[in-house]
Short mmCIF file of C-alpha atoms in Angstrom, two decimals:
data_model
loop_
_atom_site.label_atom_id
_atom_site.label_comp_id
_atom_site.label_asym_id
_atom_site.label_seq_id
_atom_site.Cartn_x
_atom_site.Cartn_y
_atom_site.Cartn_z
CA MET A 1 0.00 0.00 0.00
CA THR A 2 1.26 3.50 -0.79
CA ILE A 3 0.67 7.09 0.27
CA THR A 4 0.61 9.96 -2.21
CA LEU A 5 1.43 13.38 -0.69
CA LEU A 6 3.10 16.72 -1.32
CA CYS A 7 6.50 17.91 -0.07
CA PRO A 8 6.57 21.40 1.56
CA ASN A 9 7.48 22.88 -1.85
CA GLY A 10 4.53 21.26 -3.63
CA HIS A 11 6.20 18.29 -5.34
CA LYS A 12 3.90 15.28 -5.55
CA LEU A 13 5.48 12.22 -3.98
CA VAL A 14 4.64 8.62 -3.20
CA CYS A 15 5.98 6.37 -0.45
CA PRO A 16 5.02 3.09 1.28
CA GLU A 17 2.35 3.30 3.95
CA SER A 18 4.87 1.91 6.43
CA GLN A 19 6.71 5.27 6.30
CA ALA A 20 3.79 7.16 7.87
CA GLY A 21 5.05 9.26 10.79
CA LYS A 22 8.67 8.99 9.72
CA ARG A 23 10.97 11.65 8.34
CA GLY A 24 11.34 11.98 4.58
CA LYS A 25 13.36 13.94 2.03
CA CYS A 26 12.05 15.16 -1.31
CA PRO A 27 14.31 13.88 -4.12
CA GLN A 28 13.43 16.89 -6.27
CA CYS A 29 14.16 19.83 -3.97
CA GLY A 30 15.79 18.24 -0.94
CA ALA A 31 13.15 19.52 1.51
CA ILE A 32 12.97 17.57 4.80
CA PHE A 33 9.52 16.80 6.21
CA ARG A 34 7.57 14.24 8.20
CA VAL A 35 5.30 11.87 6.29
CA PRO A 36 1.74 12.47 7.62
CA GLU A 37 0.16 9.76 9.72
CA ILE A 38 -2.96 8.08 8.37
CA LYS A 39 -5.91 8.39 10.68
CA THR A 40 -8.62 5.75 10.58
CA GLY A 41 -11.77 7.01 8.88
CA SER A 42 -10.09 9.89 7.12
CA SER A 43 -10.92 10.61 3.52
CA PRO A 44 -8.61 11.92 0.78
CA GLY A 45 -10.60 15.12 0.54
CA ASN A 46 -10.16 15.91 4.21
CA SER A 47 -6.66 14.64 4.90
CA GLY A 48 -4.92 16.02 1.84
CA ILE A 49 -3.23 12.69 1.16
CA LYS A 50 -4.17 9.67 -0.86
CA ILE A 51 -3.79 6.06 0.26
CA ASP A 52 -4.69 2.77 -1.30
CA THR A 53 -6.29 1.29 1.83
CA GLY A 54 -5.94 0.89 5.58
CA ALA A 55 -4.60 3.18 8.30
CA GLY A 56 -1.08 4.47 8.78
CA SER A 57 1.35 2.62 11.01
CA ALA A 58 2.34 3.99 14.39
CA PRO A 59 5.21 6.48 14.20
CA SER A 60 8.63 5.21 15.07
CA ALA A 61 11.92 6.91 15.83
CA PRO A 62 12.88 9.41 13.10
CA VAL A 63 14.99 7.80 10.42
CA PRO A 64 16.38 9.31 7.22
CA ILE A 65 14.24 8.09 4.34
CA VAL A 66 13.77 9.26 0.76
CA VAL A 67 10.39 8.87 -0.92
CA GLY A 68 10.08 8.59 -4.67
CA PRO A 69 8.22 11.07 -6.91
CA ALA A 70 4.75 10.12 -8.04
CA ALA A 71 4.30 9.59 -11.77
CA GLY A 72 2.86 12.58 -13.64
CA SER A 73 3.09 14.80 -10.57
CA SER A 74 2.56 18.52 -10.86
CA PRO A 75 2.90 20.86 -7.88
CA SER A 76 0.34 23.29 -9.30
CA ASN A 77 -2.68 20.93 -9.43
CA VAL A 78 -2.58 19.59 -5.86
CA SER A 79 -2.83 21.20 -2.44
CA ALA A 80 -0.05 21.11 0.14
CA ALA A 81 -0.66 18.39 2.67
CA ALA A 82 2.67 17.35 4.14
CA GLU A 83 3.76 18.75 7.46
CA THR A 84 6.36 21.51 7.44
CA PRO A 85 9.89 20.55 8.50
CA GLU A 86 10.56 20.67 12.20
CA ALA A 87 13.15 23.14 13.47
CA HIS A 88 16.15 21.42 15.00
CA GLU A 89 18.49 23.38 17.20
CA GLU A 90 22.22 22.79 16.76
CA PRO A 91 23.57 20.73 19.68
CA ALA A 92 25.35 22.70 22.36
CA ASN A 93 29.07 23.05 21.83
CA PRO A 94 30.72 20.96 24.60
CA ILE A 95 33.91 23.05 24.31
CA HIS A 96 34.20 26.22 26.39
CA VAL A 97 36.70 29.03 26.82
CA CYS A 98 39.31 28.47 29.53
CA ALA A 99 41.25 31.47 30.85
CA GLU A 100 45.01 31.30 30.31
CA GLY A 101 46.60 29.64 33.33
CA GLU A 102 43.26 28.33 34.61
CA SER A 103 43.20 24.61 35.44
CA PRO A 104 40.48 22.57 33.71
CA ALA A 105 37.78 20.91 35.79
CA ASP A 106 37.96 17.25 36.74
CA GLY A 107 37.47 15.06 33.69
CA GLU A 108 38.45 17.88 31.31
CA ILE A 109 41.50 18.70 29.21
CA ALA A 110 42.84 22.14 28.27
CA PHE A 111 44.06 22.87 24.74
CA LEU A 112 44.37 25.60 22.11
CA CYS A 113 42.29 26.09 18.99
CA PRO A 114 44.24 26.60 15.72
CA ASN A 115 43.95 30.38 16.24
CA GLY A 116 45.41 30.25 19.76
CA HIS A 117 42.27 30.56 21.93
CA HIS A 118 42.50 28.73 25.28
CA LEU A 119 39.76 26.12 25.49
CA ALA A 120 38.69 23.19 27.66
CA GLY A 121 36.40 20.22 27.20
CA SER A 122 35.66 16.71 28.34
CA VAL A 123 38.43 14.11 28.08
CA SER A 124 36.03 12.01 25.99
CA LEU A 125 36.22 14.64 23.22
CA GLY A 126 39.81 13.66 22.38
CA GLY A 127 40.08 12.85 18.68
CA GLU A 128 36.56 14.14 17.97
CA PRO A 129 35.61 17.19 15.83
CA GLY A 130 35.34 20.41 17.79
CA LYS A 131 34.49 24.06 17.23
CA CYS A 132 36.03 27.07 18.93
CA PRO A 133 33.34 29.20 20.62
CA GLU A 134 35.54 32.28 20.18
CA CYS A 135 36.38 32.25 16.45
CA GLY A 136 34.22 29.39 15.11
CA VAL A 137 37.15 27.47 13.59
CA LYS A 138 36.64 23.69 13.40
CA PHE A 139 39.36 21.21 14.37
CA LEU A 140 40.05 17.84 15.97
CA VAL A 141 40.28 17.95 19.75
CA PRO A 142 43.68 16.55 20.88
CA THR A 143 43.75 13.40 22.98
CA GLU A 144 45.35 13.15 26.42
CA GLU A 145 48.23 11.19 24.89
CA GLU A 146 48.90 13.91 22.31
CA LEU A 147 48.87 16.61 24.98
CA GLN A 148 51.30 14.65 27.16
CA GLN A 149 53.78 14.40 24.29
CA VAL A 150 54.35 18.17 24.54
CA GLU A 151 55.85 18.61 27.99
CA GLU A 152 56.61 22.32 27.57
CA PRO A 153 55.04 25.01 25.41
CA VAL A 154 56.82 25.49 22.11
CA ASP A 155 58.92 28.67 22.06
CA VAL A 156 58.15 31.47 19.67
CA PHE A 157 60.00 30.99 16.41
CA ASN A 158 63.51 32.16 17.14
CA PRO A 159 66.13 31.52 14.46
CA LEU A 160 68.66 33.68 16.32
CA ALA A 161 68.78 31.34 19.33
CA ILE A 162 71.75 29.37 18.03
CA ASP A 163 75.31 28.70 19.06
CA PRO A 164 77.61 30.38 16.50
CA ALA A 165 80.21 27.69 17.14
CA SER A 166 77.80 25.08 15.79
CA LEU A 167 78.00 26.78 12.39
CA MET A 168 81.73 26.13 12.09
CA PRO A 169 82.87 22.94 10.33
CA ALA A 170 84.39 20.22 12.48
CA SER A 171 88.01 19.29 11.88
CA THR A 172 88.87 15.85 10.54
CA PRO A 173 91.76 13.49 11.44
CA PHE A 174 92.88 13.61 7.79
CA GLY A 175 93.54 17.30 7.61
CA PRO A 176 91.65 20.61 7.69
CA ALA A 177 87.91 20.58 7.31
CA PRO A 178 86.46 21.38 3.90
CA GLU A 179 85.61 25.00 3.27
CA ALA A 180 82.36 25.82 5.01
CA ARG A 181 79.61 27.96 3.61
CA PRO A 182 79.98 31.59 4.67
CA LEU A 183 78.50 32.39 8.06
CA MET A 184 76.45 35.14 6.42
CA ALA A 185 74.72 32.54 4.25
CA GLN A 186 73.93 30.33 7.23
CA TYR A 187 72.63 33.22 9.30
CA PHE A 188 70.56 34.52 6.40
CA GLU A 189 68.78 31.18 6.01
CA ARG A 190 67.79 31.30 9.67
CA LEU A 191 66.67 34.92 9.41
CA TRP A 192 64.67 34.07 6.29
CA GLY A 193 62.31 32.09 8.52
CA TYR A 194 60.94 35.38 9.83
CA LYS A 195 59.43 35.92 6.36
CA GLU A 196 56.70 33.48 7.32
CA HIS A 197 55.81 35.81 10.20
CA ASN A 198 55.20 38.81 7.89
CA ALA A 199 58.63 40.31 8.49
CA GLU A 200 60.61 42.08 5.76
CA ILE A 201 64.19 41.00 5.03
CA GLU A 202 66.71 43.55 3.68
CA VAL A 203 70.09 42.50 2.27
CA TYR A 204 72.72 45.28 2.20
CA LEU A 205 75.55 44.93 -0.32
CA ALA A 206 78.95 46.60 -0.47
CA GLY A 207 78.50 49.84 -2.40
CA GLY A 208 75.12 50.68 -0.85
CA THR A 209 72.72 48.52 -2.88
CA VAL A 210 69.80 47.16 -0.83
CA LEU A 211 67.85 44.06 -1.89
CA THR A 212 64.44 43.17 -0.49
CA PRO A 213 64.05 39.52 -1.56
CA HIS A 214 60.61 38.22 -2.40
CA GLY A 215 61.95 34.67 -2.55
CA TYR A 216 65.09 32.72 -1.73
CA ALA A 217 66.40 29.60 -3.53
CA ALA A 218 68.10 27.75 -0.68
CA ASN A 219 68.96 24.71 -2.83
CA LEU A 220 70.84 26.94 -5.28
CA SER A 221 72.66 28.92 -2.58
CA ARG A 222 74.88 26.22 -1.09
CA GLN A 223 78.20 27.62 -2.28
CA ALA A 224 79.66 31.12 -2.38
CA GLU A 225 76.61 32.81 -3.95
CA GLY A 226 73.03 33.34 -2.90
CA VAL A 227 70.13 33.25 -5.37
CA PHE A 228 67.26 35.67 -4.69
CA LEU A 229 63.92 36.47 -6.31
CA ILE A 230 63.28 40.21 -6.54
CA GLU A 231 59.88 41.79 -7.27
CA GLU A 232 60.14 44.83 -9.53
CA GLU A 233 58.02 47.98 -9.31
CA ASP A 234 55.94 46.87 -12.31
CA GLN A 235 55.15 43.62 -10.40
CA SER A 236 57.43 41.57 -12.64
CA PHE A 237 60.19 39.44 -11.12
CA ALA A 238 63.97 39.32 -11.44
CA VAL A 239 66.55 36.76 -10.30
CA ALA A 240 69.64 38.09 -8.53
CA ILE A 241 72.78 36.04 -7.83
CA VAL A 242 74.88 37.68 -5.11
CA ALA A 243 78.25 36.69 -3.68
CA TRP A 244 77.84 36.15 0.04
CA LYS A 245 81.11 37.95 0.71
CA SER A 246 79.59 41.11 -0.80
CA VAL A 247 76.79 41.13 1.80
CA THR A 248 77.69 43.60 4.54
CA HIS A 249 74.65 43.03 6.75
CA VAL A 250 71.05 41.77 6.80
CA VAL A 251 68.15 43.58 8.50
CA VAL A 252 64.84 42.05 9.59
CA ARG A 253 62.01 44.59 9.87
CA GLY A 254 58.42 44.33 11.06
CA LEU A 255 58.92 42.10 14.12
CA SER A 256 55.99 42.32 16.54
CA GLU A 257 58.32 41.64 19.48
CA PRO A 258 62.03 40.99 20.07
CA PRO A 259 63.27 37.43 19.52
CA PRO A 260 63.13 35.63 22.89
CA LYS A 261 66.25 34.55 24.77
CA VAL A 262 68.59 36.53 22.51
CA PHE A 263 68.87 40.16 23.58
CA SER A 264 69.41 41.61 27.03
CA ILE A 265 66.81 44.34 27.41
CA PRO A 266 66.87 46.27 30.71
#
């Protein structure tokens, strides 16, 4: 036995009588609705639906079903009879903001969203999708095991926090060490990392020329020269090959704060 009805947008549909009271989806417009129940003694003229015989089955738990379109259907020659879709509120976000330095409650873990907001949530959320209530970004909540792997917070990117002696080549028992790359080249590559933090790198050459590289070819700059990509005023690009020994100094501009653990600032 079948039921003929209309979706909320007027498309004529047909589905088995056993779907009465369950949730359906119109294959033509995607509208979600509940298939009307069939009341005993109702007539097609009063109920707005058409059945072959019998009464509708008792409603069961909502399940996603798709009913097929009735042959020769036309939304203009029938009256709307299906129930309108029910409003469903989005489930509450189980993740909440946790003040920096505040300890999470029992059974909770503290973590950061991808944009750095301090959050907390149930331990059971580990590995599950989450949403930051501050910025709305979606991410996977870290598990307790993943949080324990990071014993200390990661320092701010700091390419200057190096031991200059580590840049010098080690001697060998067979004679002097091979010629090392210039220290300027090695320092520049570390300073170039600030480019990812919206800093501007300036390379000063002997004679007063200043280069502001747009790109740096590290794989081509392993010897005595550095290879840089320069953006011209007309937005075209040029390639510059510069001898490292001609570089007098390099300046990094646009830092939001001094590099940590490098400078003594009274």
